[in-house]
CSV table of C-alpha atoms and ligand atoms in Angstrom, one decimal:
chain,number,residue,atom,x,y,z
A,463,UNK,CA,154.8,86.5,116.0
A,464,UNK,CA,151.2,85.7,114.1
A,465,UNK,CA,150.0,82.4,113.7
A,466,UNK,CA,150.8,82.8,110.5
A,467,UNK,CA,153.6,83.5,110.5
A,468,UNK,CA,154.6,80.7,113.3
A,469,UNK,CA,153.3,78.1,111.1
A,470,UNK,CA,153.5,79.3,107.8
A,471,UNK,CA,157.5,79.9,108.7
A,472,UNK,CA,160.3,82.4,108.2
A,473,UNK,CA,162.5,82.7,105.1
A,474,UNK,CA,166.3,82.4,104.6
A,475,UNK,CA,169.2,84.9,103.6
A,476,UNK,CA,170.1,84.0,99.5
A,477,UNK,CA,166.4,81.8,99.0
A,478,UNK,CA,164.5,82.0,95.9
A,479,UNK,CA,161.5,81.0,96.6
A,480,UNK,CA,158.9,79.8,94.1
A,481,UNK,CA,155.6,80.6,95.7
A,482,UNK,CA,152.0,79.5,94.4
A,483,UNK,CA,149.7,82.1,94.7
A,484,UNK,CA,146.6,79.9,93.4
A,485,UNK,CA,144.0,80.3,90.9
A,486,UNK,CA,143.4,83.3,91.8
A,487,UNK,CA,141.4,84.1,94.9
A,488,UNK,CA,143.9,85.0,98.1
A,489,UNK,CA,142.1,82.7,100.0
A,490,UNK,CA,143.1,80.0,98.3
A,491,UNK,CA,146.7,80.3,98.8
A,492,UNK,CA,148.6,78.3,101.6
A,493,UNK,CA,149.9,79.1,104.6
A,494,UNK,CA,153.6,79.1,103.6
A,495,UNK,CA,152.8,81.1,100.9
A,496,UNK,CA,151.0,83.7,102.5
A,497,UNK,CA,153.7,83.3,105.1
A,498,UNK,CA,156.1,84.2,102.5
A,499,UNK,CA,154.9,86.8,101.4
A,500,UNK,CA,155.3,88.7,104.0
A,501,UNK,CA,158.8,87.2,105.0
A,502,UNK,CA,160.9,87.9,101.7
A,503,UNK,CA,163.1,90.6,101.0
A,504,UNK,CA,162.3,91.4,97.8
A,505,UNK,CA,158.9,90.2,95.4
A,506,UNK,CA,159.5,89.5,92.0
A,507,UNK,CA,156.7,88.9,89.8
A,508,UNK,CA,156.0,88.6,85.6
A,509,UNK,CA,153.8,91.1,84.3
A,510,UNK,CA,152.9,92.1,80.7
A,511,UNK,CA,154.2,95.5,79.5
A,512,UNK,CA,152.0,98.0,81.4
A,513,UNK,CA,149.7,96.0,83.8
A,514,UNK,CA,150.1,95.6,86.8
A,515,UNK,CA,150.8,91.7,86.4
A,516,UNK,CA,148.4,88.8,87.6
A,517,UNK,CA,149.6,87.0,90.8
A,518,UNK,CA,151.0,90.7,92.4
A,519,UNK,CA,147.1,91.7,92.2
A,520,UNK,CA,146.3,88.5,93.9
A,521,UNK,CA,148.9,88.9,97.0
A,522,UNK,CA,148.2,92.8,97.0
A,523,UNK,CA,146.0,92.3,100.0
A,524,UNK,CA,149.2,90.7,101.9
A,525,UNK,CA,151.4,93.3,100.9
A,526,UNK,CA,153.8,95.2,102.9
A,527,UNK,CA,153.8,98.8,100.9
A,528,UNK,CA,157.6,99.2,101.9
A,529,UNK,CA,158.6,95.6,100.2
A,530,UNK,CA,161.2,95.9,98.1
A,531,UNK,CA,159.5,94.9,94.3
A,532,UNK,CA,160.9,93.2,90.8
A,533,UNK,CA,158.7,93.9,88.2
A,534,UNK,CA,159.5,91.7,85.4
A,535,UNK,CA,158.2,92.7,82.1
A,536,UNK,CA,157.2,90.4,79.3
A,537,UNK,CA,158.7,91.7,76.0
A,538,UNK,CA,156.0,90.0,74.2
A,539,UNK,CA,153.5,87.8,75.2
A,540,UNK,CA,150.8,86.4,72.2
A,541,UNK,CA,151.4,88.7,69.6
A,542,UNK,CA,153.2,85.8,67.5
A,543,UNK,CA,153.4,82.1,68.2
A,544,UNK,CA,156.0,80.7,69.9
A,545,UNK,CA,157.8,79.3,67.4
A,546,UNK,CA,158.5,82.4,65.6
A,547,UNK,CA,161.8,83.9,66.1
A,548,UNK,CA,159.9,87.1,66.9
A,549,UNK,CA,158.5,85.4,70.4
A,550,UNK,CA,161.2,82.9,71.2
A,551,UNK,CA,164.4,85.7,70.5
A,552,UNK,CA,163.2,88.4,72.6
A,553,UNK,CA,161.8,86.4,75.4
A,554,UNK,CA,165.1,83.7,75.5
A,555,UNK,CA,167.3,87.7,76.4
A,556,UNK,CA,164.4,88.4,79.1
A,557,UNK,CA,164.3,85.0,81.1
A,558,UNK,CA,168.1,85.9,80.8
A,559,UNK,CA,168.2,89.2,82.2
A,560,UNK,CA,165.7,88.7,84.2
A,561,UNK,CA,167.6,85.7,86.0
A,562,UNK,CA,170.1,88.1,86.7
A,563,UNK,CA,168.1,90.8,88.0
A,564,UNK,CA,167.3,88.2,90.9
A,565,UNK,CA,170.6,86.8,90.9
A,566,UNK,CA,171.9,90.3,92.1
A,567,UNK,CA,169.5,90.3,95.3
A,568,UNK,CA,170.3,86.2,95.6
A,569,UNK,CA,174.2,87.0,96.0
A,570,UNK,CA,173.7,89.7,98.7
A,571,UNK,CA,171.8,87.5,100.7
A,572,UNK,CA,168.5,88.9,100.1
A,573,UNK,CA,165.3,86.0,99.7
A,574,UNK,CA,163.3,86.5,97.1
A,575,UNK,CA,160.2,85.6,96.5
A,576,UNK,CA,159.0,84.8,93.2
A,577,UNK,CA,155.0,85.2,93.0
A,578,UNK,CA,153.6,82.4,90.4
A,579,UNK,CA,150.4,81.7,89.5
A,580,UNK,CA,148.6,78.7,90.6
A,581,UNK,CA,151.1,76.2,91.1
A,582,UNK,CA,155.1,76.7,90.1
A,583,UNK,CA,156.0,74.2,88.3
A,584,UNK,CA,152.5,73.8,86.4
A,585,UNK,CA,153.3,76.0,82.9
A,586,UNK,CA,154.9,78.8,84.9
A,587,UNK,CA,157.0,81.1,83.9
A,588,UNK,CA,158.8,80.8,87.2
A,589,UNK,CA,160.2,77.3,86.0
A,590,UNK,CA,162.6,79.8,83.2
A,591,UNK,CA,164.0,81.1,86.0
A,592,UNK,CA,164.5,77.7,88.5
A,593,UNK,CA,166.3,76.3,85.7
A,594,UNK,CA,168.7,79.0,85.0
A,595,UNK,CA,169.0,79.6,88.8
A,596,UNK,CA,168.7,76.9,90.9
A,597,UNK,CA,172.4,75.9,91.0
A,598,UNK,CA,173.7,78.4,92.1
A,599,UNK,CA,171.4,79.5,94.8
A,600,UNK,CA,169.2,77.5,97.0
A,601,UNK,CA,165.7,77.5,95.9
A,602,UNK,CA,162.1,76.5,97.4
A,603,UNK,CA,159.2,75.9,95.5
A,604,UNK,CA,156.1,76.2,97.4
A,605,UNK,CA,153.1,74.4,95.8
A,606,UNK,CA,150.0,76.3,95.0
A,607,UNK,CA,146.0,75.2,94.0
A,608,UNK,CA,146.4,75.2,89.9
A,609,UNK,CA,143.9,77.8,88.2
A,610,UNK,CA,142.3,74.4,86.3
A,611,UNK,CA,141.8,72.6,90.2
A,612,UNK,CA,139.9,76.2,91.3
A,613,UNK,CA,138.0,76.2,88.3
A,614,UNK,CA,136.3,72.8,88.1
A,615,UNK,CA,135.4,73.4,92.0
A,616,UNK,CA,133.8,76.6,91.3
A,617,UNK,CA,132.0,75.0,88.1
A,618,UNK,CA,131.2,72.7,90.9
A,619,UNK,CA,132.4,69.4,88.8
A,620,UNK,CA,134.4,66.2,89.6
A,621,UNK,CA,136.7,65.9,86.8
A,622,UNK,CA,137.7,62.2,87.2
A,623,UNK,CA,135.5,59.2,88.2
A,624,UNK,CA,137.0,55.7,88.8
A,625,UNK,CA,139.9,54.9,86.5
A,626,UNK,CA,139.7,57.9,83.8
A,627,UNK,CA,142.4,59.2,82.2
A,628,UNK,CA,143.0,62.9,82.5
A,629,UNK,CA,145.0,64.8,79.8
A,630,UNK,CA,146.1,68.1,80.2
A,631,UNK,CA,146.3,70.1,76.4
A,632,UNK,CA,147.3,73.4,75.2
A,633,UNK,CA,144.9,75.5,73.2
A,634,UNK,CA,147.4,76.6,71.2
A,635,UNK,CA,148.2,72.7,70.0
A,636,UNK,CA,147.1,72.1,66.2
A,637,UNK,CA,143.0,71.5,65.8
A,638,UNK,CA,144.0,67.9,64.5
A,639,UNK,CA,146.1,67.2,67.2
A,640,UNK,CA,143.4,68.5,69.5
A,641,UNK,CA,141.0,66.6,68.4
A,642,UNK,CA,142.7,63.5,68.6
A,643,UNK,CA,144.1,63.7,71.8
A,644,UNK,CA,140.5,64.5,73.2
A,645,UNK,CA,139.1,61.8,71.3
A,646,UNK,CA,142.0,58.9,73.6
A,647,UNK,CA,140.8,60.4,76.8
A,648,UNK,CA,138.3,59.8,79.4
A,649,UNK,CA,138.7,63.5,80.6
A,650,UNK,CA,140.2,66.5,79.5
A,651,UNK,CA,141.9,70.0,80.8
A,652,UNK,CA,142.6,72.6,77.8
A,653,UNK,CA,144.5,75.3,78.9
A,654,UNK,CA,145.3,78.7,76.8
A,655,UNK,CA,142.3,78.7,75.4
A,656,UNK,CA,141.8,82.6,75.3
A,657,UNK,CA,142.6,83.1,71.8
A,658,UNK,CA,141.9,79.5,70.6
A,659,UNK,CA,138.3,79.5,71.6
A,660,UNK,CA,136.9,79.0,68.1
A,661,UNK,CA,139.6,76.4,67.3
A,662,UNK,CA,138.9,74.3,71.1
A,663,UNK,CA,135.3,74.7,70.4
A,664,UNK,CA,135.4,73.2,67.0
A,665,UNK,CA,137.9,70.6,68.2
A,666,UNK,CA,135.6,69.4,71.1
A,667,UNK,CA,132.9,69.2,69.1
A,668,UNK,CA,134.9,66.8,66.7
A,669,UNK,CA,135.1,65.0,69.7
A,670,UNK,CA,131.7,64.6,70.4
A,671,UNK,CA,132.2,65.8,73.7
A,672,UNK,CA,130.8,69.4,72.8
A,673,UNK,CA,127.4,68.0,75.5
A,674,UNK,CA,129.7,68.1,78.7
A,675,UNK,CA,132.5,70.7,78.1
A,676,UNK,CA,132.8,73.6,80.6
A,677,UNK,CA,134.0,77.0,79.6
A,678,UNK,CA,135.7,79.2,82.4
A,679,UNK,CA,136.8,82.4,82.3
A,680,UNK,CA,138.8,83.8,85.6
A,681,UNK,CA,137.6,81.0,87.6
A,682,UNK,CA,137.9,82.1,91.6
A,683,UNK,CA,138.6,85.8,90.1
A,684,UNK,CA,136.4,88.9,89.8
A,685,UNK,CA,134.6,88.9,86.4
A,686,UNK,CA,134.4,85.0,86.9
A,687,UNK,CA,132.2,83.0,84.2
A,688,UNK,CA,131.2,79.6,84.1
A,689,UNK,CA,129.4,78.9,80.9
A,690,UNK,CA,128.5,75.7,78.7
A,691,UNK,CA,131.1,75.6,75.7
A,692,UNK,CA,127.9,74.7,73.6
A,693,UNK,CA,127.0,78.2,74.4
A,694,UNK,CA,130.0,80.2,74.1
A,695,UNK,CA,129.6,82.0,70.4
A,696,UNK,CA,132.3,84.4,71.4
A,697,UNK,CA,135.4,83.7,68.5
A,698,UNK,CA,138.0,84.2,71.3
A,699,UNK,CA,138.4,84.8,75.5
A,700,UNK,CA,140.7,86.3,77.9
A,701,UNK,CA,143.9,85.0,79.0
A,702,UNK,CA,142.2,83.1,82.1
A,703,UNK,CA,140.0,80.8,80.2
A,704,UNK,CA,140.5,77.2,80.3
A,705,UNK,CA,138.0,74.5,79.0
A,706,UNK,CA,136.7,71.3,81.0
A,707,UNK,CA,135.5,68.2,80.1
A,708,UNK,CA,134.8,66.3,82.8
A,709,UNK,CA,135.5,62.6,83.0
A,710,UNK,CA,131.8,59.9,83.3
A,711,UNK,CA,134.0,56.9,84.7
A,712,UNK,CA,132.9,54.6,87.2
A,713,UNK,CA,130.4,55.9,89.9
A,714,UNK,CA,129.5,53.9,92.7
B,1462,SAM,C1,150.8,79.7,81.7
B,1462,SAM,S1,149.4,78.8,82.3
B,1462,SAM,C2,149.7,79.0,84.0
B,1462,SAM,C3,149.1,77.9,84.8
B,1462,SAM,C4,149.3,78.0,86.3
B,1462,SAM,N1,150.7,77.9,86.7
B,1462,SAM,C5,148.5,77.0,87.1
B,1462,SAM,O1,149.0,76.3,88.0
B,1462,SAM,O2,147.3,77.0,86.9
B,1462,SAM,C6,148.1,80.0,82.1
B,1462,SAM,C7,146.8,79.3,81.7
B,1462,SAM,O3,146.2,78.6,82.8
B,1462,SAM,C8,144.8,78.7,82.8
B,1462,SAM,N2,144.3,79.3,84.0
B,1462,SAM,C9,145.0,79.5,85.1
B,1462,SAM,N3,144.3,80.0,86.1
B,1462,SAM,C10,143.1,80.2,85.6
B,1462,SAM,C11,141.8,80.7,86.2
B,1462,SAM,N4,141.8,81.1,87.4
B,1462,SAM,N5,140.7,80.7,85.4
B,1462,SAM,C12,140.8,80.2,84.1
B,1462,SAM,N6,141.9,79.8,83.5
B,1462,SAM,C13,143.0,79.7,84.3
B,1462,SAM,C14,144.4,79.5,81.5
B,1462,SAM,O4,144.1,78.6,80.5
B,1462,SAM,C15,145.7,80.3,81.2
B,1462,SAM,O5,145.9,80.6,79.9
């Protein structure tokens, strides 16, 4: 047995597992994770239509080429907003079927693993299939570093001094709304920002925080970039692109 695998531990017969694969680098992930990984009967993972599907590229380098895989492919992913019946119809008969894809291996005591970006239950998909799973099978969620935690260490900034207030935000939240919400906090995360940019960038700059946001784009990933929002022209990003602002609280 590996010191990995001695520590990092074994996995059980009818298991989901959650597992955080971190922001994006394999380096970053944890021991039980990368333990996992290897341990698991089957690896399931969301992809869009076509690609090969973000956290399977970051655990290829720990993969068994025999494993056993569930490739679980988005019907849509951005092409309308979420309230329109055209996202939410679709994608409610996916999480579905897709539950009882792994449901299948579940009751003939396979494990499954369940790759997730960054951590689980931080706006992961995985947390469609906890819910509609995890009482009828046993389930174990393994924590993982969240893609905004690797990006503010690779943009090399603290993002909350003394007692600041963080608040996490969706891009895809109303500019208004955006504004306001940045405008109450000390410190700020906005997340989904790919094809928001234009809207963030105008939002921040409402806030008059525009002077200390931080753009990311893949953060810990090939292709990262780490650019001042002040400087970032571009009317939209990529799916891995989160925004910064980084709290000035109390500094001793
Ligand atoms: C659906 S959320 C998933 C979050 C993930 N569960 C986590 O713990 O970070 C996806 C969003 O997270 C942000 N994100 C996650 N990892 C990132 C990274 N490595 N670089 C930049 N943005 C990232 C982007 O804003 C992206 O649109």
């Amino acid at each position: 047995m590996s010191t990995l695998e001695a520590i990092g531990g074994a996995a059980a017969s009818g298991t989901l597992y959650g597992i955080g694969v971190g922001p994006g680098d394999v380096r970053y992930m944890t021991l039980r994770a990368a333990s996992l990984v290897g341990a698991v009967d089957v690896i399931a993972y969301f992809a869009k239509a076509g690609r090969e599907g973000h956290a399977r590229r970051i655990v290829a380098p720990l993969m068994a080429s025999d494993r056993p895989e569930e490739k679980l492919e988005y019907p849509v992913t951005d092409e309308f907003p979420v309230a329109d019946p055209r996202y939410h119809e679709p994608i409610a008969e996916f999480y579905r079927e897709a539950a009882e894809r792994l449901a299948k291996h579940l009751a003939a005591g396979r494990s499954v693993g369940l790759l997730a970006e960054g951590d689980p239950f931080f706006f992961g998909s995985f947390m469609h299939m906890w819910h509609r799973l995890a009482d009828r099978f046993p389930v174990e969620v393994v924590p993982g570093v969240t893609g905004m935690s690797g990006c503010w260490t690779r943009a090399n900034t603290p993002i909350t001094w003394g007692d600041d207030t963080l608040t996490v935000l969706a891009g895809t939240l109303d500019e208004a709304v955006l504004t306001r919400r940045l405008q109450d906090t000390e410190a700020a995360v906005i997340m989904k920002v790919g094809r928001n940019l234009a809207k963030v960038r105008r939002a921040v700059e409402a806030a008059r925080c525009l002077d200390r946001a931080i753009y990311i784009e893949r953060g810990t990933m090939e292709g990262e970039r780490i650019v001042p929002l002040s400087e970032m022209t571009d009317p939209s990003g990529p799916y891995f692109a989160i925004v910064l602002v980084p709290g000035r609280g109390r500094r001793l």
